[in-house]
PDB file of C-alpha atoms in Angstrom:
ATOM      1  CA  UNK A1143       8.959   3.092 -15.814  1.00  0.00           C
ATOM      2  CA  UNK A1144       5.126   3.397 -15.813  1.00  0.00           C
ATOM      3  CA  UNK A1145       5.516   5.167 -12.472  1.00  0.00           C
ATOM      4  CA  UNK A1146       7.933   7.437 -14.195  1.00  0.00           C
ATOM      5  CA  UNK A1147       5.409   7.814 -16.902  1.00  0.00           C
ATOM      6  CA  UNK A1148       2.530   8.784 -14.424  1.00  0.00           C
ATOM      7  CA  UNK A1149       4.828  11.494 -12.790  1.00  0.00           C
ATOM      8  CA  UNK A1150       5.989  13.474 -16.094  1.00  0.00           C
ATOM      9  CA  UNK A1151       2.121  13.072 -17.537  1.00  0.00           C
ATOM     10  CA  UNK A1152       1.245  15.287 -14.727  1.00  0.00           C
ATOM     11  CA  UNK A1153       4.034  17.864 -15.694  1.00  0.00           C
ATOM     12  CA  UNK A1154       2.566  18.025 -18.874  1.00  0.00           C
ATOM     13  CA  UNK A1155      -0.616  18.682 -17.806  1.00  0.00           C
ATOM     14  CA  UNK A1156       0.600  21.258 -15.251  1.00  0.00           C
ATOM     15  CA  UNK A1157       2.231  22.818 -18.419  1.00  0.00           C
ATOM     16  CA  UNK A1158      -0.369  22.914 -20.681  1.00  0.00           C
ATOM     17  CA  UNK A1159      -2.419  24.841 -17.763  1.00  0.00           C
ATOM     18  CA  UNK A1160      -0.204  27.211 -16.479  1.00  0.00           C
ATOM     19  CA  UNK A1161      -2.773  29.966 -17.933  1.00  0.00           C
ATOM     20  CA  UNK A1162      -5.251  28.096 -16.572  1.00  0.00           C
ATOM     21  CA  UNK A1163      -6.715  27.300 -12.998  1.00  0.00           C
ATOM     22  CA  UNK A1164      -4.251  23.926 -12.151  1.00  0.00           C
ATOM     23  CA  UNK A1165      -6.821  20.837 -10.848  1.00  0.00           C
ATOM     24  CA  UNK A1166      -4.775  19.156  -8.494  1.00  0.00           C
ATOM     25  CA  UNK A1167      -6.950  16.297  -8.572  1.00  0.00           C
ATOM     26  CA  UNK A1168      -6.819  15.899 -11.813  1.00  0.00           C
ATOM     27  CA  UNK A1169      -2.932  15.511 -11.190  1.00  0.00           C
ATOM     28  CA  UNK A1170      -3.323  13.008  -8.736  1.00  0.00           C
ATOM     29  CA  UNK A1171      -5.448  11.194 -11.247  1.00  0.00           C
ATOM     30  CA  UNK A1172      -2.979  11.189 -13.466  1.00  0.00           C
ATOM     31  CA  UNK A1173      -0.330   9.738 -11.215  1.00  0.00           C
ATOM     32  CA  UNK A1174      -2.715   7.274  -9.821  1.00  0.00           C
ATOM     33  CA  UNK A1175      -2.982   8.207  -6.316  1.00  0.00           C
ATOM     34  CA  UNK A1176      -4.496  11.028  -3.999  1.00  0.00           C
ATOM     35  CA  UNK A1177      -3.762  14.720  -3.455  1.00  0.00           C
ATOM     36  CA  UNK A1178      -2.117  14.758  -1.025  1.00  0.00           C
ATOM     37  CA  UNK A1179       0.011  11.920  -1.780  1.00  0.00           C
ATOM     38  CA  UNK A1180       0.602  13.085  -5.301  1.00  0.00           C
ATOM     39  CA  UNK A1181       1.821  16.623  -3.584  1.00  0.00           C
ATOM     40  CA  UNK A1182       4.078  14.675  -0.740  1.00  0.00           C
ATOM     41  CA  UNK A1183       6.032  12.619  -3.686  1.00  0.00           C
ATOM     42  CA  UNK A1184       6.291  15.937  -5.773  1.00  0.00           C
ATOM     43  CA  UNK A1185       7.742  17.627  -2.778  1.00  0.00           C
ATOM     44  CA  UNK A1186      10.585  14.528  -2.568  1.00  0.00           C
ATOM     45  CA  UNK A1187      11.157  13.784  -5.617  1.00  0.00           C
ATOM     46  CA  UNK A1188      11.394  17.517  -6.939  1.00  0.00           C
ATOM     47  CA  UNK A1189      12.906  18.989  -4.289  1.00  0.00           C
ATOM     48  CA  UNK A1190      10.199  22.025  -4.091  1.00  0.00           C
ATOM     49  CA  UNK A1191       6.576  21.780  -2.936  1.00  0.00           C
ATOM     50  CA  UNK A1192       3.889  21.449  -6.063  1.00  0.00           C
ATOM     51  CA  UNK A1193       2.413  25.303  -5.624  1.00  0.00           C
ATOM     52  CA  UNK A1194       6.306  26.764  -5.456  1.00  0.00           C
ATOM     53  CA  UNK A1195       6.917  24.884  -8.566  1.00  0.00           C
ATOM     54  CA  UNK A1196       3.638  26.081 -10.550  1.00  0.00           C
ATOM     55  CA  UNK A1197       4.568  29.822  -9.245  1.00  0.00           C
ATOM     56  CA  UNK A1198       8.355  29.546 -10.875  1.00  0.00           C
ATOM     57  CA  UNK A1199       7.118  28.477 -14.171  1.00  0.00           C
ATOM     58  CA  UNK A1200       4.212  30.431 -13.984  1.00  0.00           C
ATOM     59  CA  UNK A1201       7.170  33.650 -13.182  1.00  0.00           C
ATOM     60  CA  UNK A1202       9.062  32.661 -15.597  1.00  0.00           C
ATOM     61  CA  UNK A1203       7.005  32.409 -18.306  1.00  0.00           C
ATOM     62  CA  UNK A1204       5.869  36.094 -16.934  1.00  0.00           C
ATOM     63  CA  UNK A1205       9.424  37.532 -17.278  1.00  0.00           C
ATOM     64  CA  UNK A1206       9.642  36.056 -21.002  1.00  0.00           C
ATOM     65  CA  UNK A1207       5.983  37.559 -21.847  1.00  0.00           C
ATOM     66  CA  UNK A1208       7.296  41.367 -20.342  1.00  0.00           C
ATOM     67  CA  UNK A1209      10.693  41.220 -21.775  1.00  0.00           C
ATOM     68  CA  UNK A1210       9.127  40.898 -25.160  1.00  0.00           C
ATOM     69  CA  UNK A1211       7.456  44.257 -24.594  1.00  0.00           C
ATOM     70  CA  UNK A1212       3.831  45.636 -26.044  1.00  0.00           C
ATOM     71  CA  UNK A1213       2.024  43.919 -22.853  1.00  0.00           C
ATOM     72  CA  UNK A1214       0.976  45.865 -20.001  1.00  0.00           C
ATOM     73  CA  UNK A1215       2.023  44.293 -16.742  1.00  0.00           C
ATOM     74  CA  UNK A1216      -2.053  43.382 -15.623  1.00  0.00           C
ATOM     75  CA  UNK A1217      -2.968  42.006 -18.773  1.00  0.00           C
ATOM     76  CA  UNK A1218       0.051  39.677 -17.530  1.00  0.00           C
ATOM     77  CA  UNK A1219      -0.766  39.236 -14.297  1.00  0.00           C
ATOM     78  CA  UNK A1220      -4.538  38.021 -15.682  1.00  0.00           C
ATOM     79  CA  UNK A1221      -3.099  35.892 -18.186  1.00  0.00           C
ATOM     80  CA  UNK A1222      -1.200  33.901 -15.409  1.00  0.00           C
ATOM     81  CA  UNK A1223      -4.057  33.660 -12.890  1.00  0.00           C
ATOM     82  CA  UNK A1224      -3.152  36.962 -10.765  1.00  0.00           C
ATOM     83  CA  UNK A1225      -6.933  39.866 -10.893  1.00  0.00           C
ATOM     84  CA  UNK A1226      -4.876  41.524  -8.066  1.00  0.00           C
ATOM     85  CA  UNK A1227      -1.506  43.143  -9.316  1.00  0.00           C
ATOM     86  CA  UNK A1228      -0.399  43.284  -5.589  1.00  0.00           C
ATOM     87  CA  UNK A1229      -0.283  39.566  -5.728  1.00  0.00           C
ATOM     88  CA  UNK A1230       1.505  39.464  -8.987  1.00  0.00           C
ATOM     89  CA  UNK A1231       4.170  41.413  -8.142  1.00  0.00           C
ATOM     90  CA  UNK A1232       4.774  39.606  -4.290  1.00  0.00           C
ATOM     91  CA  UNK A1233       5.117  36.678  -6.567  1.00  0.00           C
ATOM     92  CA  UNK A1234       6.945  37.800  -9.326  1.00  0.00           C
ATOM     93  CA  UNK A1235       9.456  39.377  -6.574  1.00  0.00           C
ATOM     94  CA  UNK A1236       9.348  36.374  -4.571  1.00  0.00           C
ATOM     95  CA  UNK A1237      10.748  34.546  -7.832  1.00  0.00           C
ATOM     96  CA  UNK A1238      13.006  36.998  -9.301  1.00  0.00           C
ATOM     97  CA  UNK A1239      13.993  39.685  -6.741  1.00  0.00           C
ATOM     98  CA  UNK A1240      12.734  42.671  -8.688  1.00  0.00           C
ATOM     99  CA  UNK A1241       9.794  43.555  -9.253  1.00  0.00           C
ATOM    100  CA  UNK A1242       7.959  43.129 -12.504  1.00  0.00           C
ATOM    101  CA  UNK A1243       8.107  47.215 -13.565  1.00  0.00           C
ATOM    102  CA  UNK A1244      12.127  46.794 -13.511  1.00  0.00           C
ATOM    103  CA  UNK A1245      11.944  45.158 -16.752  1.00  0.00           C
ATOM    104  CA  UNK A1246      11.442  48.454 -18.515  1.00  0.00           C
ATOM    105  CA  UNK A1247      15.348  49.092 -17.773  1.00  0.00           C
ATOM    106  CA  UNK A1248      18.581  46.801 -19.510  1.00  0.00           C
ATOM    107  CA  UNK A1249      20.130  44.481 -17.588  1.00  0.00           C
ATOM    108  CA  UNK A1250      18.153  43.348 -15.269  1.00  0.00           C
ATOM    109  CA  UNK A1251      19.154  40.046 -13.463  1.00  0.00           C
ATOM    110  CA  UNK A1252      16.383  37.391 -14.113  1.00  0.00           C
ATOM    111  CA  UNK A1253      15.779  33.344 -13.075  1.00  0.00           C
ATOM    112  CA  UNK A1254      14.498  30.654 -15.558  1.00  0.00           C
ATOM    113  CA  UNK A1255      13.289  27.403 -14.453  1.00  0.00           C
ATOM    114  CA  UNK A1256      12.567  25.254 -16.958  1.00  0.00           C
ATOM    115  CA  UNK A1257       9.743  22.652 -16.647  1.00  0.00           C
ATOM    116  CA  UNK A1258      11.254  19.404 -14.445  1.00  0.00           C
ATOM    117  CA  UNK A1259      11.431  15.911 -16.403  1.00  0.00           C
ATOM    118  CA  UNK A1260      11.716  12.881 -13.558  1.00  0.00           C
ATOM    119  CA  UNK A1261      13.980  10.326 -14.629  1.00  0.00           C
ATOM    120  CA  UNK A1262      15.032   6.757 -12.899  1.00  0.00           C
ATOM    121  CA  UNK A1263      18.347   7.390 -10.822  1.00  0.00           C
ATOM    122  CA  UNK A1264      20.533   4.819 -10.247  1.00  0.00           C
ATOM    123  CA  UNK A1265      22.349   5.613  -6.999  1.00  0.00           C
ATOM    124  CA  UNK A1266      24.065   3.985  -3.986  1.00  0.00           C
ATOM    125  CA  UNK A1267      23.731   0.044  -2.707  1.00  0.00           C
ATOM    126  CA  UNK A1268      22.736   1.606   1.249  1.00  0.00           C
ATOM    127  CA  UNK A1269      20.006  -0.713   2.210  1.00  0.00           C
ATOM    128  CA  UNK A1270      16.399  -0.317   2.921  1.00  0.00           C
ATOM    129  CA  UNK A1271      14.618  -2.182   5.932  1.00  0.00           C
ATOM    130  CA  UNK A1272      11.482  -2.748   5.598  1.00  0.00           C
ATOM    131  CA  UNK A1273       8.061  -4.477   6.079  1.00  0.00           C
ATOM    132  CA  UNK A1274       4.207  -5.219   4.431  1.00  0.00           C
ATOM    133  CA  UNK A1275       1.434  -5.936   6.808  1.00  0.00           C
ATOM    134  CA  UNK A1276      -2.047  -6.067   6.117  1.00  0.00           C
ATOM    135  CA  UNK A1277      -3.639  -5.034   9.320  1.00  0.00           C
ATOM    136  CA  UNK A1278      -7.657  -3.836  10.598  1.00  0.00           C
ATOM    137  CA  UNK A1279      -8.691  -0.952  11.255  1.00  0.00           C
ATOM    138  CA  UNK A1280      -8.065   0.687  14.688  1.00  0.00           C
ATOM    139  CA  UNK A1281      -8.843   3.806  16.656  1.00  0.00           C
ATOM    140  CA  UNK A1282      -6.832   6.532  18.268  1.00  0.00           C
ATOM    141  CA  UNK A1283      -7.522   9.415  20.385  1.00  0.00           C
ATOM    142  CA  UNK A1284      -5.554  12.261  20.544  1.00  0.00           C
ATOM    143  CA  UNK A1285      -5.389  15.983  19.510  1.00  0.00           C
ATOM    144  CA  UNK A1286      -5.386  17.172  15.222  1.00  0.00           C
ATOM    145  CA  UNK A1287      -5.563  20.273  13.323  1.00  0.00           C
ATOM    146  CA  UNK A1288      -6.768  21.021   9.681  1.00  0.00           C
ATOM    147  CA  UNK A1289      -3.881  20.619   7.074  1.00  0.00           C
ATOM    148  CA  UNK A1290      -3.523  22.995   4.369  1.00  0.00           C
ATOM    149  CA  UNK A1291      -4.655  21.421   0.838  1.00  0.00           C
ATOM    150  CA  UNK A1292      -1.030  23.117  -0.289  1.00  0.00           C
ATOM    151  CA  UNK A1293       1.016  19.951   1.563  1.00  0.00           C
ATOM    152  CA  UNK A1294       4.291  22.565   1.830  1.00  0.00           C
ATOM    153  CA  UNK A1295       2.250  24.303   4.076  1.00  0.00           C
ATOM    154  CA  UNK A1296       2.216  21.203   6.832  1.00  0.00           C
ATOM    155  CA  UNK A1297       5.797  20.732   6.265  1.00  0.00           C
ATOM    156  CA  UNK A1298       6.379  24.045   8.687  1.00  0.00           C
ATOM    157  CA  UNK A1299       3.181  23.669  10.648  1.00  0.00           C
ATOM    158  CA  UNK A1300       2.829  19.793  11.995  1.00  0.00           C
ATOM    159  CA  UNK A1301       6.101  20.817  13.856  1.00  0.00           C
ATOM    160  CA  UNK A1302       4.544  23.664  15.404  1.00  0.00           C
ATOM    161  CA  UNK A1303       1.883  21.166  16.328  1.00  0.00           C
ATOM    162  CA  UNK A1304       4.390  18.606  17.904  1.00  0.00           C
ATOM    163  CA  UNK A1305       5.943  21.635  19.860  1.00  0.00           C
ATOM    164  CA  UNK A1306       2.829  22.475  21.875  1.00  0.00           C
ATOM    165  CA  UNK A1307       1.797  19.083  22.576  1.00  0.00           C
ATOM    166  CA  UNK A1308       5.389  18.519  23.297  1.00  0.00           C
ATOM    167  CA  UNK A1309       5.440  21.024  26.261  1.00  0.00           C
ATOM    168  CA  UNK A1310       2.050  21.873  27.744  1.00  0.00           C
ATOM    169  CA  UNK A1311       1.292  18.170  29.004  1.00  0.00           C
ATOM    170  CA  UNK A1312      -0.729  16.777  26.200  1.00  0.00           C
ATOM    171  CA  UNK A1313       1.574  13.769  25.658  1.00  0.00           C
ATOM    172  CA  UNK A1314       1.724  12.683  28.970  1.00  0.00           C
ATOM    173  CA  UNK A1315      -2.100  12.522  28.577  1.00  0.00           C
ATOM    174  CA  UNK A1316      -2.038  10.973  25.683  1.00  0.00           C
ATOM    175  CA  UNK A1317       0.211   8.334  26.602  1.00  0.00           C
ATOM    176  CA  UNK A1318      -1.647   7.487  29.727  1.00  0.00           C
ATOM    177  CA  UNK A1319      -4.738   6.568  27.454  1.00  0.00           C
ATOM    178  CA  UNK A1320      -2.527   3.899  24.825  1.00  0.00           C
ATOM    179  CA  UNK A1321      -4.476   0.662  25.336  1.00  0.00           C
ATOM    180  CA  UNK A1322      -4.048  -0.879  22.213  1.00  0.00           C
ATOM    181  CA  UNK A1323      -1.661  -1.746  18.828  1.00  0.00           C
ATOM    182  CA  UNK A1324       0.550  -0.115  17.670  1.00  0.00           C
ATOM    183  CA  UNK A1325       2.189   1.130  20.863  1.00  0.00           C
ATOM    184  CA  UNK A1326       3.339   4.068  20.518  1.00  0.00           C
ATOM    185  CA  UNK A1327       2.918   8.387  19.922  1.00  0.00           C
ATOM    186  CA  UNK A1328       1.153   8.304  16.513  1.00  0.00           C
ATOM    187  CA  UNK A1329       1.670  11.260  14.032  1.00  0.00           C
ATOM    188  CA  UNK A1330      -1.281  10.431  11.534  1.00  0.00           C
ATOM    189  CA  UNK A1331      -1.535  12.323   8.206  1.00  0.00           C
ATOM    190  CA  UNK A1332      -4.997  13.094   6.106  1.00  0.00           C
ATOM    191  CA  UNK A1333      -7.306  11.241   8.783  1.00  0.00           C
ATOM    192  CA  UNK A1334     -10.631  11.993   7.455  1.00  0.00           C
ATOM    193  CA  UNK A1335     -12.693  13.506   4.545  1.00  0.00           C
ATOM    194  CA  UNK A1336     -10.659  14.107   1.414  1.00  0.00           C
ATOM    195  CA  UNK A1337     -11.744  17.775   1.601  1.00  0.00           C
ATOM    196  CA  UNK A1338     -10.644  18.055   5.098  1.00  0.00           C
ATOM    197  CA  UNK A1339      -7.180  16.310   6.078  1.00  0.00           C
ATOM    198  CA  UNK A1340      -6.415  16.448   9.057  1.00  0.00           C
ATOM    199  CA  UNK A1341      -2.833  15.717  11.116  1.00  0.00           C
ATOM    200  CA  UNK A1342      -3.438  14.104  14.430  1.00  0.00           C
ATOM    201  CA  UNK A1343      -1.100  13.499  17.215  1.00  0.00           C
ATOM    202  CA  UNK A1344      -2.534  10.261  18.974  1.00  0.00           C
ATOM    203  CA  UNK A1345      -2.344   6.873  20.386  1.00  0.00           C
ATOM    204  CA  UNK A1346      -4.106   3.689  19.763  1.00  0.00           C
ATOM    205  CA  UNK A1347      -6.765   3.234  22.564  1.00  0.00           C
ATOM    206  CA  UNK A1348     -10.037   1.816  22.948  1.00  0.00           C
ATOM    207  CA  UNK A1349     -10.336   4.044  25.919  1.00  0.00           C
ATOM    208  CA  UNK A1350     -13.337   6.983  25.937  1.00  0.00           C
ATOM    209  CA  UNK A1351     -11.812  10.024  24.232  1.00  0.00           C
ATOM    210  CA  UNK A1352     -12.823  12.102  27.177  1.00  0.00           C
ATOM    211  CA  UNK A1353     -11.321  15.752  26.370  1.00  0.00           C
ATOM    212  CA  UNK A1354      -9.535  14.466  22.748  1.00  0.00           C
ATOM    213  CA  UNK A1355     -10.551  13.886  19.444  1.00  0.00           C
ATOM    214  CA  UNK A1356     -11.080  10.140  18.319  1.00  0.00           C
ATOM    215  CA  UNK A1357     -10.371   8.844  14.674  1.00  0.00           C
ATOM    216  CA  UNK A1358     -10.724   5.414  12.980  1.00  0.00           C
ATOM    217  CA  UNK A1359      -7.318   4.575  10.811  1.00  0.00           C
ATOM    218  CA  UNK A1360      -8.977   2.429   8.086  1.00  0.00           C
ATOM    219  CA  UNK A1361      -7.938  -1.399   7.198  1.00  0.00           C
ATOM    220  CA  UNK A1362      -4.168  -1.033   4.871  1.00  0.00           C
ATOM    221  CA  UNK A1363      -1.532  -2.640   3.742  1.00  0.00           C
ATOM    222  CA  UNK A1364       1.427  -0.616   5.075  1.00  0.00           C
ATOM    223  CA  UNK A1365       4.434  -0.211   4.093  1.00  0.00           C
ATOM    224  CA  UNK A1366       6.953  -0.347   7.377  1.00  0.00           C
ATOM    225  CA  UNK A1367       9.947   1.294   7.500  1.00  0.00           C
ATOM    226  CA  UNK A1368      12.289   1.319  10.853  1.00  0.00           C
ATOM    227  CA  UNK A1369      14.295   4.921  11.337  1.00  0.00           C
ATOM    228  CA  UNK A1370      16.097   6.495  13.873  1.00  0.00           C
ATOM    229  CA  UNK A1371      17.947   9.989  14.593  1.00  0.00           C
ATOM    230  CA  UNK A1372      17.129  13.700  15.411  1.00  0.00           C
ATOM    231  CA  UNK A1373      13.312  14.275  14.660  1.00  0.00           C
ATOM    232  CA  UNK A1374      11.568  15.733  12.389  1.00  0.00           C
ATOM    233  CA  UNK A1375      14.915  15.635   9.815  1.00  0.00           C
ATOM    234  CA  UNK A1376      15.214  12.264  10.093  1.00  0.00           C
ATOM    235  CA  UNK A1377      11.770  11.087   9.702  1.00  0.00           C
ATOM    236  CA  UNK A1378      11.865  13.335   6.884  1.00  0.00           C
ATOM    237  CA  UNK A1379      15.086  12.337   5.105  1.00  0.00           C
ATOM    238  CA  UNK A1380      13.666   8.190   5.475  1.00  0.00           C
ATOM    239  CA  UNK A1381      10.051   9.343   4.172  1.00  0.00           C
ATOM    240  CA  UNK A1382      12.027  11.391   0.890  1.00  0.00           C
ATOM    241  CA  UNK A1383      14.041   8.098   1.064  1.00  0.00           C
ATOM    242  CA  UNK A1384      10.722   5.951   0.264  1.00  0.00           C
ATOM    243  CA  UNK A1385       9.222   8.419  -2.105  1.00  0.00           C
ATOM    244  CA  UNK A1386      12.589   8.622  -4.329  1.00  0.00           C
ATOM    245  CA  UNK A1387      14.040   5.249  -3.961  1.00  0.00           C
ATOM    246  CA  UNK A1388      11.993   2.309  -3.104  1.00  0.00           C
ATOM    247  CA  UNK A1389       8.356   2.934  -4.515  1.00  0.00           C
ATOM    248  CA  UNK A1390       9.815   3.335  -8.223  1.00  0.00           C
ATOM    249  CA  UNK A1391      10.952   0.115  -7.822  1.00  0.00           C
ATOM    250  CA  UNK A1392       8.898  -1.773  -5.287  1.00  0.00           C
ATOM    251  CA  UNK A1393       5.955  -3.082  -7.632  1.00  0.00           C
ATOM    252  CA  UNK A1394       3.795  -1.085  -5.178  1.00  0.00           C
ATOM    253  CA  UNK A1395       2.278   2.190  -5.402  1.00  0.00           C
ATOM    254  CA  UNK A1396      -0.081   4.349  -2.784  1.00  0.00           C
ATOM    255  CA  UNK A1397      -3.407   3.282  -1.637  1.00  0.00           C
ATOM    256  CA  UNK A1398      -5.663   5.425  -0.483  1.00  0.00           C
ATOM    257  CA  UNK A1399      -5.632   6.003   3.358  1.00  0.00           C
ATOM    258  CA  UNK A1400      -3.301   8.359   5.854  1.00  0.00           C
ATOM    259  CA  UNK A1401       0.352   7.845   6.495  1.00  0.00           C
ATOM    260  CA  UNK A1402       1.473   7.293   9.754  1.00  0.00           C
ATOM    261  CA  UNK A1403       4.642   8.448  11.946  1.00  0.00           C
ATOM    262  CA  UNK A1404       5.096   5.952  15.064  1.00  0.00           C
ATOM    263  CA  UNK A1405       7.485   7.190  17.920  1.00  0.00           C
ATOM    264  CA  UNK A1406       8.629   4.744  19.684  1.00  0.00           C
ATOM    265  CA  UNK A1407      10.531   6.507  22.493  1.00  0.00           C
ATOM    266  CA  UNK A1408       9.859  10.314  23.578  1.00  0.00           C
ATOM    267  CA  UNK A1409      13.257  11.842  22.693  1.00  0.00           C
ATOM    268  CA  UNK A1410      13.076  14.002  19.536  1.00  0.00           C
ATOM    269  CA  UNK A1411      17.207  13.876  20.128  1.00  0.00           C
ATOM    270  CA  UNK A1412      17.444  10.666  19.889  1.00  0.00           C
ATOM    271  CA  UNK A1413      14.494   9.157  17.935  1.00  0.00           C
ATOM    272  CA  UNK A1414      13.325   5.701  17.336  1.00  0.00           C
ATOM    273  CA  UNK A1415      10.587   5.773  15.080  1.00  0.00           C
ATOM    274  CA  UNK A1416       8.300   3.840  12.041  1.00  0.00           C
ATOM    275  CA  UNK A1417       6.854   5.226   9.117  1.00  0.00           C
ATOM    276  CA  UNK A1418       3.945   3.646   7.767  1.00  0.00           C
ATOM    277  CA  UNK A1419       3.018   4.040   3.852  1.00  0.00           C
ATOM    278  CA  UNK A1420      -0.624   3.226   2.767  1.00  0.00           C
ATOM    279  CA  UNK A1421       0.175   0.518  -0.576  1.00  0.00           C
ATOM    280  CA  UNK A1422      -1.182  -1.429  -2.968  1.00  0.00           C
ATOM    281  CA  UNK A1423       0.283  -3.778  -5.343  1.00  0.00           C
ATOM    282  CA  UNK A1424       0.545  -1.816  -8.769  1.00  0.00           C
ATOM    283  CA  UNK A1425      -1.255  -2.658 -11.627  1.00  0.00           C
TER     284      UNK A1425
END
């Protein structure tokens, strides 16, 4: 339940802010773990990314506000973090359908969402497989881009990534430089600074780097979890999987370092694959 806990504290605080500037470190603060990982279990759990969310309440409390009356529509767009009205009403639209000024006519067709309250699930018996190893730290070479700090954002572009790779040689590169554990194409999210996460595409090699990039995964505990199936749904179904029904209940929440994807066999079609969760025993 204190996991629970963590999760709705941060809804509260994203309530009591939603005139304010939202700190999403402060969030992950309150749920006890990073950013990013904070905005990857939000994502799972919620079933819409953290900034989505924020702009539906945010919309909705908007709509309320303007259906009273006696406000101008800027003084509302200030009031819930918008100085350009442009942006208000792309976002108000993007919510609602209509824009903002339609509210000075009857019966106009509006959505509510109400703030989200997580609650423990019981579902079905299907089994998880899974294993903990403590391993060192290793290196890989390979190819990354910057990741949005908005983790809804990667969702559409680490695909994008794996396409090119995918289809202009890269892998075949990359595979030919794989010289040490784990064997295997890496997918490795939030190598690096916390202010700059990167997503690499790599392989474990103490080889030179030559025309690629070369990162050090840090010593973890992992969290090891076999999948297979057509990539990236099924990687993501497993990792929403782990985020919604075995960390409540594992006794272990995230540590801080970068999860990993391992493909074990080249065929997005027919996938065989590892996911690799940073943990630490909760306190």
């Amino acid at each position: 339940m204190q996991w629970i806990d963590r999760m709705n504290d941060a809804v509260g605080y994203i309530e009591r802010h939603l005139t304010d500037e939202i700190d999403y470190e402060q969030l992950a603060r309150l749920a006890c773990c990073s950013s990013y990982h904070f905005q990857r279990m939000f994502a799972y759990m919620a079933g819409v990314g953290l900034a989505e969310y924020i702009r539906r309440r945010k919309m909705s409390l908007a709509a309320a506000d303007l259906q009273l009356g006696g406000v101008k529509i800027i003084d509302v767009a200030a009031k819930y973090g918008y100085q350009s009205p442009t942006a208000f009403n792309r976002a108000f639209q993007s919510v609602h359908g209509v824009a903002p000024s339609a509210l000075k006519s009857e019966g106009v067709k509006l959505k509510s969402y109400p703030p989200i309250t997580f609650l423990i699930t019981i579902k079905g018996a299907e089994e998880m497989n899974y294993r903990i190893e403590t391993s060192p730290a290793f290196r890989v070479v390979g190819v990354s881009q910057k990741m949005s700090n908005v983790v809804e954002e990667n969702f559409r572009d680490v695909p994008l990534l794996w396409q090119r790779v995918s289809t202009d040689g890269t892998l075949q590169k990359l595979a030919a430089r794989m010289s040490a554990e784990p064997k295997g194409v890496l997918g490795v999210c939030g190598c690096g600074e916390k202010d700059q996460w990167r997503y690499y595409i790599a392989v474990a090699s103490n080889e030179p780097a030559g025309e690629f990039e070369a990162c050090i995964v840090p010593a973890c505990t992992w969290a090891i979890f076999p999948g297979s199936g057509v990539c990236p749904r099924a990687i993501q179904e497993l990792e929403q999987r782990i985020v919604t029904q075995w960390l409540p209940a594992s006794g272990f929440e995230y540590a801080d370092g970068p999860d990993i994807e391992l493909y074990l066999s080249p065929d997005p079609q027919h996938a065989e694959f590892e996911v690799w969760v940073p943990v630490k025993k909760r306190n």
